[in-house]
Short mmCIF file of C-alpha atoms and ligand atoms in Angstrom, two decimals:
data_model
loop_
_atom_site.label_atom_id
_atom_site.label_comp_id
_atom_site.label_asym_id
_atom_site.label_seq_id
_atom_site.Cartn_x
_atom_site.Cartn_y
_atom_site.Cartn_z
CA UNK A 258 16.93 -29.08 -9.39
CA UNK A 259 20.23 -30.66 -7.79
CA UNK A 260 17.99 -32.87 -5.64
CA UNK A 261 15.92 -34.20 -9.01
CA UNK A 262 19.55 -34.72 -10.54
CA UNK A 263 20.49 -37.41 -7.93
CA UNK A 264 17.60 -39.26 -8.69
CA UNK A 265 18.62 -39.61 -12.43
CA UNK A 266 22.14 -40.45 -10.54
CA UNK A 267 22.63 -44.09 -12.75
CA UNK A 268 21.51 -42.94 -16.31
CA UNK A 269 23.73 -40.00 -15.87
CA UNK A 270 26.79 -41.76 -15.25
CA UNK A 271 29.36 -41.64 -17.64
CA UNK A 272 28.62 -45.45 -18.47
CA UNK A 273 25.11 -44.53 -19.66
CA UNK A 274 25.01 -44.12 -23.20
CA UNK A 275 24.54 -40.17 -24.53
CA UNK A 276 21.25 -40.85 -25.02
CA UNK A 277 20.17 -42.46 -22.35
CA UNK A 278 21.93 -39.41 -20.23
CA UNK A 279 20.45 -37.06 -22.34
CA UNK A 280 16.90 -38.63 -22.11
CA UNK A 281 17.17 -38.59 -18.45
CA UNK A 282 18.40 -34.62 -18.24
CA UNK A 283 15.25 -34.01 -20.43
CA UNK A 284 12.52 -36.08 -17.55
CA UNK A 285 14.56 -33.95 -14.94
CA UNK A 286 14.91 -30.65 -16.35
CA UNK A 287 10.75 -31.49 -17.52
CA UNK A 288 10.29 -32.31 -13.61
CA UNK A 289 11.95 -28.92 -12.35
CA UNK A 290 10.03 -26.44 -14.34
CA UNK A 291 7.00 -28.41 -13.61
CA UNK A 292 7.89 -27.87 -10.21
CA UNK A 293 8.76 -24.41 -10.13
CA UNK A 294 5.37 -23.60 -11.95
CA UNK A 295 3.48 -25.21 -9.18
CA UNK A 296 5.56 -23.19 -6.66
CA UNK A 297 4.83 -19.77 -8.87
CA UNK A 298 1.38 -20.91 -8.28
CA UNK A 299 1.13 -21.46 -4.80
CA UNK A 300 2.55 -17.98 -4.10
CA UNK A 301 1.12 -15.89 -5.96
CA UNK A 302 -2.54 -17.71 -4.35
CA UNK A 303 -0.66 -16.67 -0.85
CA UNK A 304 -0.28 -12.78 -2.16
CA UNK A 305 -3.66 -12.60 -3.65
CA UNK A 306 -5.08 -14.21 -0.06
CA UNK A 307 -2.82 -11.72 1.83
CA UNK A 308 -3.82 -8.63 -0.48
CA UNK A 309 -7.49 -10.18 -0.02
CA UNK A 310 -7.05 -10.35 3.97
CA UNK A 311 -5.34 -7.44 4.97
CA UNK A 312 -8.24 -5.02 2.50
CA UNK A 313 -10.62 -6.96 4.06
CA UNK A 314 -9.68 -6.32 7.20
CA UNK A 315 -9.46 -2.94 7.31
CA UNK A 316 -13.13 -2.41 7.13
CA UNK A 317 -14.25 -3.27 10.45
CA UNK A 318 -10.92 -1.78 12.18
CA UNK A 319 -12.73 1.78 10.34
CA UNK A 320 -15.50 0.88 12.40
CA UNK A 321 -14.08 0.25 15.43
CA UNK A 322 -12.19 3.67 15.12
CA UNK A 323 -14.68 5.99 14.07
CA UNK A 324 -17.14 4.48 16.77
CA UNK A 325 -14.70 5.08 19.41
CA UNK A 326 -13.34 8.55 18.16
CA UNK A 327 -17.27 9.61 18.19
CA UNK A 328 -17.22 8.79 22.11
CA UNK A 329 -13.84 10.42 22.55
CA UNK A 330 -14.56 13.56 21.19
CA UNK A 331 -17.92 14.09 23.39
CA UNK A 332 -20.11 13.53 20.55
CA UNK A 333 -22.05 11.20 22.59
CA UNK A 334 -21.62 13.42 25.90
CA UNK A 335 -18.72 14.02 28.24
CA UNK A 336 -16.32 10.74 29.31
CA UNK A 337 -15.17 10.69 32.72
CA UNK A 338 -11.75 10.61 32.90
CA UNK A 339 -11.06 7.04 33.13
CA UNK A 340 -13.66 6.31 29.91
CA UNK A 341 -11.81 8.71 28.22
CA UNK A 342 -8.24 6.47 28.70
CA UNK A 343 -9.99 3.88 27.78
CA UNK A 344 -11.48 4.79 24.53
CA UNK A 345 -8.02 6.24 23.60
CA UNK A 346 -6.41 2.59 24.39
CA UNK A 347 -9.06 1.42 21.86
CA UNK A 348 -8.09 4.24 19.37
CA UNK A 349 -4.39 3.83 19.94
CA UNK A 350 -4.81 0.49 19.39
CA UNK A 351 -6.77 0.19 16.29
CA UNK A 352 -4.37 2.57 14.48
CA UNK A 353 -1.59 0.28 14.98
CA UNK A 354 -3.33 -2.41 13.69
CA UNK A 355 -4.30 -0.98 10.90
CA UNK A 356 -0.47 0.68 10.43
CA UNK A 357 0.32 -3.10 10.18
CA UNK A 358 -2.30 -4.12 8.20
CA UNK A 359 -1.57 -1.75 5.79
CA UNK A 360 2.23 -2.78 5.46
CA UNK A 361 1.00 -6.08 4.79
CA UNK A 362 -1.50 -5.09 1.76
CA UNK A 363 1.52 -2.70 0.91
CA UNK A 364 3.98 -5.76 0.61
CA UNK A 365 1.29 -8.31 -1.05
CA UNK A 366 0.78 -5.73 -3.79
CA UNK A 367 4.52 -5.22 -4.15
CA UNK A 368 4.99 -9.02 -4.34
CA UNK A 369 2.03 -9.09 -6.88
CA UNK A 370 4.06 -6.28 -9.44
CA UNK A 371 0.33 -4.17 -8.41
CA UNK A 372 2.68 -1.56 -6.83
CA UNK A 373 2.71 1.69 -9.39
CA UNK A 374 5.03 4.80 -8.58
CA UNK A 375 3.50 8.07 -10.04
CA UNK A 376 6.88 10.58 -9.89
CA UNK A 377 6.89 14.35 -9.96
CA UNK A 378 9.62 16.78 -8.56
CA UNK A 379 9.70 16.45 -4.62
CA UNK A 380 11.61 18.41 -2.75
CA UNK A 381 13.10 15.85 -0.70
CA UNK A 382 13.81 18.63 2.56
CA UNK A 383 9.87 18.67 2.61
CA UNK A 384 8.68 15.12 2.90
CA UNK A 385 11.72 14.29 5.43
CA UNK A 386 10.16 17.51 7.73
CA UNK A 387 6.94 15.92 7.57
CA UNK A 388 8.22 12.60 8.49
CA UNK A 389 9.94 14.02 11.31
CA UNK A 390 6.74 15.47 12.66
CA UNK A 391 4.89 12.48 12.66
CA UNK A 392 7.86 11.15 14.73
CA UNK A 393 8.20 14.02 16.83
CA UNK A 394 5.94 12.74 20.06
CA UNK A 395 7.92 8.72 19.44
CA UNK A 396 11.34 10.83 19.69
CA UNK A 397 10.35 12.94 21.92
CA UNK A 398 9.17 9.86 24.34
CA UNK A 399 12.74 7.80 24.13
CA UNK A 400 14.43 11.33 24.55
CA UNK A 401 16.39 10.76 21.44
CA UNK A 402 18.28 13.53 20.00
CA UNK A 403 17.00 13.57 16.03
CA UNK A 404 18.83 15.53 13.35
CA UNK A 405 18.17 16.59 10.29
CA UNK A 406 20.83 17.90 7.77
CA UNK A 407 19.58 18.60 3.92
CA UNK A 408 22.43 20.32 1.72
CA UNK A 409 21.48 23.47 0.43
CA UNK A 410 22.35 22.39 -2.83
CA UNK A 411 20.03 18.94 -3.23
CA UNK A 412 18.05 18.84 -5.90
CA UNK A 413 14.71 17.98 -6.23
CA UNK A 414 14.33 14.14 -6.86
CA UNK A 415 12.10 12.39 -9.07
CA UNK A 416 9.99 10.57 -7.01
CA UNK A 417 6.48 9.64 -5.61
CA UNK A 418 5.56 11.64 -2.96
CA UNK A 419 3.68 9.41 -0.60
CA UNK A 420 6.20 6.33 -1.23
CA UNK A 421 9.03 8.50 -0.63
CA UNK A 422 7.68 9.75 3.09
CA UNK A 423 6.61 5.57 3.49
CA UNK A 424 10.45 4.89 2.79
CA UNK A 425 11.78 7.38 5.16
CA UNK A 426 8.91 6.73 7.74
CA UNK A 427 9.93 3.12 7.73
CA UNK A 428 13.69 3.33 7.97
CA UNK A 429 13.19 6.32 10.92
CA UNK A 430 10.47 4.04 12.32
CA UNK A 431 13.43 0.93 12.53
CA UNK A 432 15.86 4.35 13.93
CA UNK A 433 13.99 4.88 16.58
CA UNK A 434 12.61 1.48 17.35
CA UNK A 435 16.44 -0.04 17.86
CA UNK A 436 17.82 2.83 19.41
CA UNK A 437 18.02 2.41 23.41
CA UNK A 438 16.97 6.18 25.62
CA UNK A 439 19.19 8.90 25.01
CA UNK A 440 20.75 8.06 21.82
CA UNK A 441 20.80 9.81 18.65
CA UNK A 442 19.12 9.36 15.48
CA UNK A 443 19.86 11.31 12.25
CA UNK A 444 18.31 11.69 9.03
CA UNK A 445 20.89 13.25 6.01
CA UNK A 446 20.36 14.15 2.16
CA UNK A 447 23.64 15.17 -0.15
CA UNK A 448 23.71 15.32 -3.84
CA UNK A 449 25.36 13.06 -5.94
CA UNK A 450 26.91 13.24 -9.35
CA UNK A 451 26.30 9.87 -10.96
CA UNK A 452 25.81 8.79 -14.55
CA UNK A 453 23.47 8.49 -16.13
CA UNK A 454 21.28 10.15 -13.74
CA UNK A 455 22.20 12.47 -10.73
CA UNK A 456 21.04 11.05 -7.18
CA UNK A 457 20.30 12.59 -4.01
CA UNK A 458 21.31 9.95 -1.40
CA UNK A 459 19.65 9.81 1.79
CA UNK A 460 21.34 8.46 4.86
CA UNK A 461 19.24 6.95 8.23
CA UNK A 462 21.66 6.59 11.47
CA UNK A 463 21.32 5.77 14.58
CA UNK A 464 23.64 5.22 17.51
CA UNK A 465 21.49 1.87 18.64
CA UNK A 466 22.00 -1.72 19.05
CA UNK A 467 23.42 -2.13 15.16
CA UNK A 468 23.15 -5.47 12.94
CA UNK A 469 26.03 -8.43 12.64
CA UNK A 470 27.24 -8.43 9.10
CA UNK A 471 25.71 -12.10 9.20
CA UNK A 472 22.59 -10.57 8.99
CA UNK A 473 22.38 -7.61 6.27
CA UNK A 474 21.01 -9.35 3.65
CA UNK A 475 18.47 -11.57 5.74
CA UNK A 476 16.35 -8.12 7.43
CA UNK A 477 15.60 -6.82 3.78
CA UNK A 478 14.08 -10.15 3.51
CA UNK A 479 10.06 -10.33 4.17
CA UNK A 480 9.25 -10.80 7.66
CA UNK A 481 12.59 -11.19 8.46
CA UNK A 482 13.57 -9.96 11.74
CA UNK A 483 17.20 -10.41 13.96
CA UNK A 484 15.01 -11.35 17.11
CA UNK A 485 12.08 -13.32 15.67
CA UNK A 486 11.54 -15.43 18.97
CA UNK A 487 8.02 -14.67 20.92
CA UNK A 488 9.76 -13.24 23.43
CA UNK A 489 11.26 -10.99 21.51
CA UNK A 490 11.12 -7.08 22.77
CA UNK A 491 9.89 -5.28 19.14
CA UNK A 492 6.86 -6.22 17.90
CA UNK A 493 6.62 -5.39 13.95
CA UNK A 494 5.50 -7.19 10.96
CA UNK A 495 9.62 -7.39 9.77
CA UNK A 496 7.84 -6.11 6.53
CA UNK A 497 9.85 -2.49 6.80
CA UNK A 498 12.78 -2.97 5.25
CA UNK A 499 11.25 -5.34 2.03
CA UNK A 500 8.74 -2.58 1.34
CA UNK A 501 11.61 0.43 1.56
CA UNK A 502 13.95 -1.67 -0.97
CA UNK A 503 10.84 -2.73 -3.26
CA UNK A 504 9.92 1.08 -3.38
CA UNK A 505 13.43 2.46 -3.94
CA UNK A 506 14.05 -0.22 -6.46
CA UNK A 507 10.58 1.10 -8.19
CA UNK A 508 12.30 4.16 -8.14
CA UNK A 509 15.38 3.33 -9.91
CA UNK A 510 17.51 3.71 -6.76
CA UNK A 511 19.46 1.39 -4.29
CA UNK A 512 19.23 0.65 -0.85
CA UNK A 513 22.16 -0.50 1.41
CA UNK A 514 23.62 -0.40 4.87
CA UNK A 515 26.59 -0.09 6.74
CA UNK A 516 26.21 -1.78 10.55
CA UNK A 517 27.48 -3.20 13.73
CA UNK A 518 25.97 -5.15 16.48
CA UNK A 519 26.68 -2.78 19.22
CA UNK A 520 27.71 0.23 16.99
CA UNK A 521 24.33 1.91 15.46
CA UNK A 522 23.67 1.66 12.19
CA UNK A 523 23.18 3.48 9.06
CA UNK A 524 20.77 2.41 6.15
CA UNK A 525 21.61 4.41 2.89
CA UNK A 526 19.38 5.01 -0.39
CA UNK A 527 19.68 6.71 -3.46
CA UNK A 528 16.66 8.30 -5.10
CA UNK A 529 16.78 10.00 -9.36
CA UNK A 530 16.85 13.62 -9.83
CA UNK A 531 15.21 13.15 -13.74
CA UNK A 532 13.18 10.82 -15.29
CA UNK A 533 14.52 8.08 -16.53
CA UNK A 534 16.30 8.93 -19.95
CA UNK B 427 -38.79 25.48 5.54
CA UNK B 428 -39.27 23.34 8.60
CA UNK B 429 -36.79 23.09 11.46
CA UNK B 430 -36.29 19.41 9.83
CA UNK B 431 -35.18 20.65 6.57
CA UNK B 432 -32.79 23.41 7.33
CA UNK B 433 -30.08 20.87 8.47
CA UNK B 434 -27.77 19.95 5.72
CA UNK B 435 -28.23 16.62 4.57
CA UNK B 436 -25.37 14.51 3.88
CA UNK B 437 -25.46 11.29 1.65
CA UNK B 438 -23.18 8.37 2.72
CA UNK B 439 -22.67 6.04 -0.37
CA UNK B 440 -20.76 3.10 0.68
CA UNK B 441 -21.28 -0.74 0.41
CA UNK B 442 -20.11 -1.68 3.89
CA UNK B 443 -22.45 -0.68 7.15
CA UNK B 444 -18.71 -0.79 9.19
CA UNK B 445 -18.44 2.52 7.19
CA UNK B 446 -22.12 4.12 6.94
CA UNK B 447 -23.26 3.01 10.82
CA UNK B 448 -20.54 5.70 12.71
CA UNK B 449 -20.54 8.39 10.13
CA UNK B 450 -24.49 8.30 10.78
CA UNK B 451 -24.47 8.99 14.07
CA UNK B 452 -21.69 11.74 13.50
CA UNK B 453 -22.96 13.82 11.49
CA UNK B 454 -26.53 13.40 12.92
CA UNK B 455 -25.42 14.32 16.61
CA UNK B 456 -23.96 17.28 14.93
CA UNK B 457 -27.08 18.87 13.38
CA UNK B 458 -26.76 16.86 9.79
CA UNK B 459 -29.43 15.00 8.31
CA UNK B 460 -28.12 11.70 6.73
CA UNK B 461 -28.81 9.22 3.96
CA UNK B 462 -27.51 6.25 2.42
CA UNK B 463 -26.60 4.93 -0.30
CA UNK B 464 -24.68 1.02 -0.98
CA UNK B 465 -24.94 1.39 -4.96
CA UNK B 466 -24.02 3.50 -8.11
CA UNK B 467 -28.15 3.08 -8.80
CA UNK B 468 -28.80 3.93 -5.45
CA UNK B 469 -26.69 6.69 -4.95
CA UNK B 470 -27.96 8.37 -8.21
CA UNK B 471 -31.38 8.00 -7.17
CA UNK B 472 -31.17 9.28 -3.57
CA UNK B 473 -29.33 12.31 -5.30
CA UNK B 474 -32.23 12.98 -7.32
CA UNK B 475 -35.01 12.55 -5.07
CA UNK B 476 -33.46 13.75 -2.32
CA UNK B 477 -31.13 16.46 -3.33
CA UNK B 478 -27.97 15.87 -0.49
CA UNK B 479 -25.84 19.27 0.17
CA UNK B 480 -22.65 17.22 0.82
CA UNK B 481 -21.77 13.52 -0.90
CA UNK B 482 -19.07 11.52 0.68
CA UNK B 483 -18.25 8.29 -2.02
CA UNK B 484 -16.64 5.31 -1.46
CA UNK B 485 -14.73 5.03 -4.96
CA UNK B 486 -15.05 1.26 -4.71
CA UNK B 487 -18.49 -0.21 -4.71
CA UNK B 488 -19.58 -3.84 -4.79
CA UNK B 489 -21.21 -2.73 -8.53
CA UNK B 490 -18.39 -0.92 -9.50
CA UNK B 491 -16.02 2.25 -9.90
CA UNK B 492 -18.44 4.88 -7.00
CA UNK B 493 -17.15 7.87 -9.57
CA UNK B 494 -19.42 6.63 -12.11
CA UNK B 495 -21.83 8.61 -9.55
CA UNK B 496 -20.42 11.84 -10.78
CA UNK B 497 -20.41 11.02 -14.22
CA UNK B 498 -23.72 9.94 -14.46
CA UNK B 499 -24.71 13.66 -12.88
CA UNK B 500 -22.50 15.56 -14.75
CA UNK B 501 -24.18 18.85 -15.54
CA UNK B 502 -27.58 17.53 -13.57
CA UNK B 503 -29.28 19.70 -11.36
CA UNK B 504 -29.37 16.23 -8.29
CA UNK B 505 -25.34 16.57 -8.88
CA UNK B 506 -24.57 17.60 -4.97
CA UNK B 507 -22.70 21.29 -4.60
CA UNK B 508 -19.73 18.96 -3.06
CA UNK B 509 -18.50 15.52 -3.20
CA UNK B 510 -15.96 13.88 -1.10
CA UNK B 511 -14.38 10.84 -1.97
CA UNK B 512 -13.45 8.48 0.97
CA UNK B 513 -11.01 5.61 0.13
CA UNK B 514 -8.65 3.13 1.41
CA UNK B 515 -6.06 3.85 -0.72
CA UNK B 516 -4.47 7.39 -0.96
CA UNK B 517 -1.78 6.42 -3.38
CA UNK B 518 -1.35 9.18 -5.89
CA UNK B 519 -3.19 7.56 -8.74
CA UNK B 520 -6.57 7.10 -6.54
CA UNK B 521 -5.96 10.76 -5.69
CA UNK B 522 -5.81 12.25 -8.92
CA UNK B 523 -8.53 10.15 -10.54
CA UNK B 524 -11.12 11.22 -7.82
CA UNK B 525 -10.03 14.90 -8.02
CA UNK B 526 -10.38 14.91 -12.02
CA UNK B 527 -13.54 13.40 -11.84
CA UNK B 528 -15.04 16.29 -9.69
CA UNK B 529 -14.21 15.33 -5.77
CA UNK B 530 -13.29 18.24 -3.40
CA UNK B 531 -11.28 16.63 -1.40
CA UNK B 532 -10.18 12.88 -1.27
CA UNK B 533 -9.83 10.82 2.24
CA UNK B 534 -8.45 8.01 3.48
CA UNK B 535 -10.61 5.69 5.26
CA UNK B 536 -10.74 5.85 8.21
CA UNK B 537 -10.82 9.74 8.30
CA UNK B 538 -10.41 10.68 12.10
CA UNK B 539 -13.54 12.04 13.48
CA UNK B 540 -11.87 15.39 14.10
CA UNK B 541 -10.69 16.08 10.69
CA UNK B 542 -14.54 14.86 9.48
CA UNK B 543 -15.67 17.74 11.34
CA UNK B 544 -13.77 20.31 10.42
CA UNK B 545 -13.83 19.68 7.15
CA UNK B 546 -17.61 19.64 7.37
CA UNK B 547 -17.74 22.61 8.13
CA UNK B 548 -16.06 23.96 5.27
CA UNK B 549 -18.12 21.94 3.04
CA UNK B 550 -21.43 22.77 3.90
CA UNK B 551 -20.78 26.49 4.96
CA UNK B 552 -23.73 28.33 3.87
CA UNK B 553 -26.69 25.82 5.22
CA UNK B 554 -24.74 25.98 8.24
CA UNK B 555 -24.66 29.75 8.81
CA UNK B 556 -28.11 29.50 7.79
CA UNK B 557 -29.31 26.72 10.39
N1 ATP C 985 18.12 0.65 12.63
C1 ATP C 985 18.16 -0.64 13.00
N2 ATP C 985 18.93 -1.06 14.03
C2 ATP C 985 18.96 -2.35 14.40
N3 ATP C 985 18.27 -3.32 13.80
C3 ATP C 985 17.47 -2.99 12.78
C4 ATP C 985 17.37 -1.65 12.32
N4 ATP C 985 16.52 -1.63 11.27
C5 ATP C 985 16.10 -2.89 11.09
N5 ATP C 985 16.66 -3.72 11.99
C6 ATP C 985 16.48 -5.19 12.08
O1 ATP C 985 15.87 -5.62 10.89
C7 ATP C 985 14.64 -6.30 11.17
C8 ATP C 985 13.66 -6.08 10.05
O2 ATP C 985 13.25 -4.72 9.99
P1 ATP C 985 11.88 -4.34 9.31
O3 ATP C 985 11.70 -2.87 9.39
O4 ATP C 985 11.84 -5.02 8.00
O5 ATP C 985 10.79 -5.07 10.22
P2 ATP C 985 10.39 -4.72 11.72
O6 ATP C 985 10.88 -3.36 12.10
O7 ATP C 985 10.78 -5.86 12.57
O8 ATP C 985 8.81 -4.71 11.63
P3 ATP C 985 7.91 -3.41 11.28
O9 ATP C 985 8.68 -2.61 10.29
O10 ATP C 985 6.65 -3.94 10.78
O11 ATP C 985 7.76 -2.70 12.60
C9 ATP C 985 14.20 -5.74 12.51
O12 ATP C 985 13.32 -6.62 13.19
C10 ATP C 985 15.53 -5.59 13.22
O13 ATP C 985 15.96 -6.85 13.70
MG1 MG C 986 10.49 -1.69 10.82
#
C-alpha cells in the first residue's frame, strides 16, 4: 500500500489540487485491493494444492505400510532377523511420513477455515495420560524425567477430544524434541477462575535449549523454525506450533510462552470449562 | 458346505487398489475369502449376490459418500452382519456419522495389520469357530 503511495508521490503533494490528490488516492487505494485480491487468490490455490497433495499422498504411504506390516508379522512366513530390521525401517519410516503428512493436511485445512471442533466434556487428566503413553518409549529413549501434575480440583474442559491430545502431543512432541539427555520435561493442568468462562490452563516445560525472546512470535508462525538451515539437527515440518494455536484459538483459548535460550521453556494454553455463553 | 465356503468372506469396498491389494492378501493368508468392491453400485451388488460376513467401507468413494452403501441396505437381507468403516480422517465428525449410520467400528487408514487382525476376529466370531 505504502509502496503504491510513492508512486502517486507528485499528485499527492500538497501543491496538487484536492482533487487531483484525491483522484490519485482513489487509482491507489483501487490498485491495493486489486492487489490484495490477487494475493487472497494465490493462497488459498496454494492451501487447496497442499490439502490436495498431502490427501493424496497418503494413499500409497497406506500401501507401503500395510504391505510391509503383512511381511513383519509372518503373514507371508518367518523373516530372518535381519529382514525383519529391515521391514521395520520401512514401517518406522512410513509412519513418520505420514505423521508429517498429516500435519500438513491438518494446517492446509486450518488455513482453509475447513477445520471444525466438535466439544464435549473431556476430562483433561485422561487425554494428557494417553499422550504420555504414546511418548513413553521417545522419553524413555532420551532418559528424560517426565511429570505429570493434574489438580484434583480441574474441571472438565469443553473441548474436542482428538484436537485436544493433537495440541498436547505437539507441544510434548517440541518438549522432548529440544530437550538435550537427562533433562526434565513436565506437563501441568490448574484451574482458573476467569470471566466469562472458567479455564483450565495447561502448562508444557522443559529444562532444554529455550527460545530468544527475538523469536516467540516467529515459531507460532507456519513452518517457522529457530534453526531452519539444512544442516540443521531437528527435522520437522515447523507446522507444530501454528496447528496448536489454530486449535486452541478454535477453542476459545490462548496460547503463549515464557522462554530463554539456554533456560528451557514453557508453552502455556488455556482451554473453556462451558460452552460458550 | 464346501471347504471353500466355510471361510468368512470379507468385502473390501474402496476406490484405490493402494488400499484393496494388501488387505487382500491379509485376510486371504489368514483363512478369509475376499471381494471387492470400487463403487456404491458395486458394493451393493457384490452384497447381494454374494452375501459378505464382514464389510470394511471406505466412506469416501470416487461416486460419492461409501455410507450410502448402508442406506441403500437398510433392513435388506444382502445388508452384511458387520460393517467397518475405514477412513483417513478420524476427526470426531467422520466418527460419529459412520457410527450413526450403522458401522461397528470406525478406522483410520492405515489400520496396522495387528489391530486388523484382532479385530477380525471379533467381527466374524461365529464363522470362525465354525471353520
Ligand atoms: N520446547 C521448545 N524448546 C525449544 N525450541 C522450541 C520448542 N518448541 C518449539 N521450538 C522452536 O520452534 C520451532 C517451531 O516448532 P514447531 O513445533 O512449530 O515445528 P517443528 O517442531 O520444527 O516441526 P514439527 O512440529 O513438524 O516436528 C522449532 O523448530 C523450534 O525451533
Ligand atoms: Mg514440533
Amino acid at each position: 500500500m505504502t509502496a503504491r503511495m510513492d508512486e502517486g508521490t507528485n499528485a499527492l503533494e500538497p501543491s496538487a489540487s484536492v482533487e487531483t490528490r484525491l483522484a490519485a488516492l482513489e487509482l491507489a487505494h483501487q490498485h491495493a485491493l486489486r492487489e490484495i485480491a490477487e494475493l487472497k487468490g494465490r493462497d488459498t490455490l496454494k492451501t487447496q494444492f497442499l490439502a490436495n497433495i498431502s490427501h493424496d499422498l497418503r494413499t500409497p504411504l497406506t500401501a507401503i505400510i500395510t504391505h510391509a506390516e503383512i511381511l513383519r508379522d509372518g503373514i507371508l512366513g518367518e523373516l530372518s532377523a535381519r529382514q525383519h530390521e529391515s521391514v521395520a525401517g520401512i514401517i518406522g519410516g512410513g509412519r513418520r511420513l505420514l505423521e508429517m503428512v498429516g500435519e500438513i493436511l491438518t494446517y492446509a485445512r486450518g488455513a482453509a477455515n475447513q477445520l471444525e471442533i466438535v466439544p464435549t466434556e473431556v476430562a483433561v487428566g485422561d487425554v494428557i495420560e494417553q499422550v504420555r503413553r504414546l511418548n513413553e518409549s521417545l522419553v524413555a529413549r532420551k532418559e528424560l524425567c517426565l511429570e505429570i501434575q493434574v489438580a484434583p480440583e480441574v474441571p472438565h474442559v469443553w473441548a474436542d477430544r482428538e484436537k485436544l491430545a493433537h495440541i498436547l502431543g505437539n507441544l510434548l512432541g517440541n518438549a522432548i524434541d529440544f530437550t538435550p539427555s537427562g533433562g526434565r520435561v513436565w506437563v501441568h493442568a490448574t484451574a482458573r477462575h476467569e470471566s466469562p468462562r472458567d479455564t483450565v490452563l495447561v502448562e508444557v516445560g522443559d529444562s532444554g535449549i529455550g527460545i530468544a525472546a527475538d523469536h516467540h512470535e516467529l515459531i507460532f508462525q507456519e513452518f517457522a523454525q529457530v534453526d531452519a538451515s539444512a544442516s540443521r539437527q531437528h527435522h520437522g515440518t515447523g507446522l507444530g506450533l501454528t496447528i496448536a494455536r489454530r486449535l486452541v484459538e478454535l477453542h476459545g483459548g490462548r496460547i503463549w510462552l515464557e522462554s530463554e535460550l539456554g533456560r528451557g521453556s514453557r508453552f502455556f494454553f488455556t482451554l473453556p470449562t462451558q460452552p460458550q455463553p | 458346505m464346501t471347504k471353500e465356503e466355510s471361510r468368512p468372506l470379507v468385502l473390501i469396498v474402496d476406490d484405490s487398489p493402494h488400499v484393496t491389494g494388501p488387505l487382500r492378501i491379509l485376510f486371504e493368508e489368514t483363512g478369509r475369502r475376499v471381494v471387492v468392491a470400487d463403487s456404491i453400485g458395486s458394493a451393493v451388488r457384490a452384497c447381494e449376490a454374494e452375501r459378505p460376513d464382514l464389510m470394511l467401507l471406505d466412506v469416501s468413494l470416487a461416486d460419492g459418500d461409501g455410507l450410502s452403501v448402508l442406506e441403500i441396505l437398510h433392513g435388506r437381507p444382502a445388508l452384511p452382519a458387520v460393517t467397518v468403516a475405514l477412513t483417513g480422517h478420524d476427526d470426531e465428525l467422520t466418527v460419529q456419522r459412520c457410527l450413526a449410520a450403522g458401522c461397528r467400528d470406525v478406522l483410520l487408514k492405515p489400520v496396522p495389520v495387528r489391530d486388523l487382525l484382532r479385530h477380525a476376529a471379533e467381527w466374524l466370531p461365529e464363522r470362525i469357530a465354525s471353520a
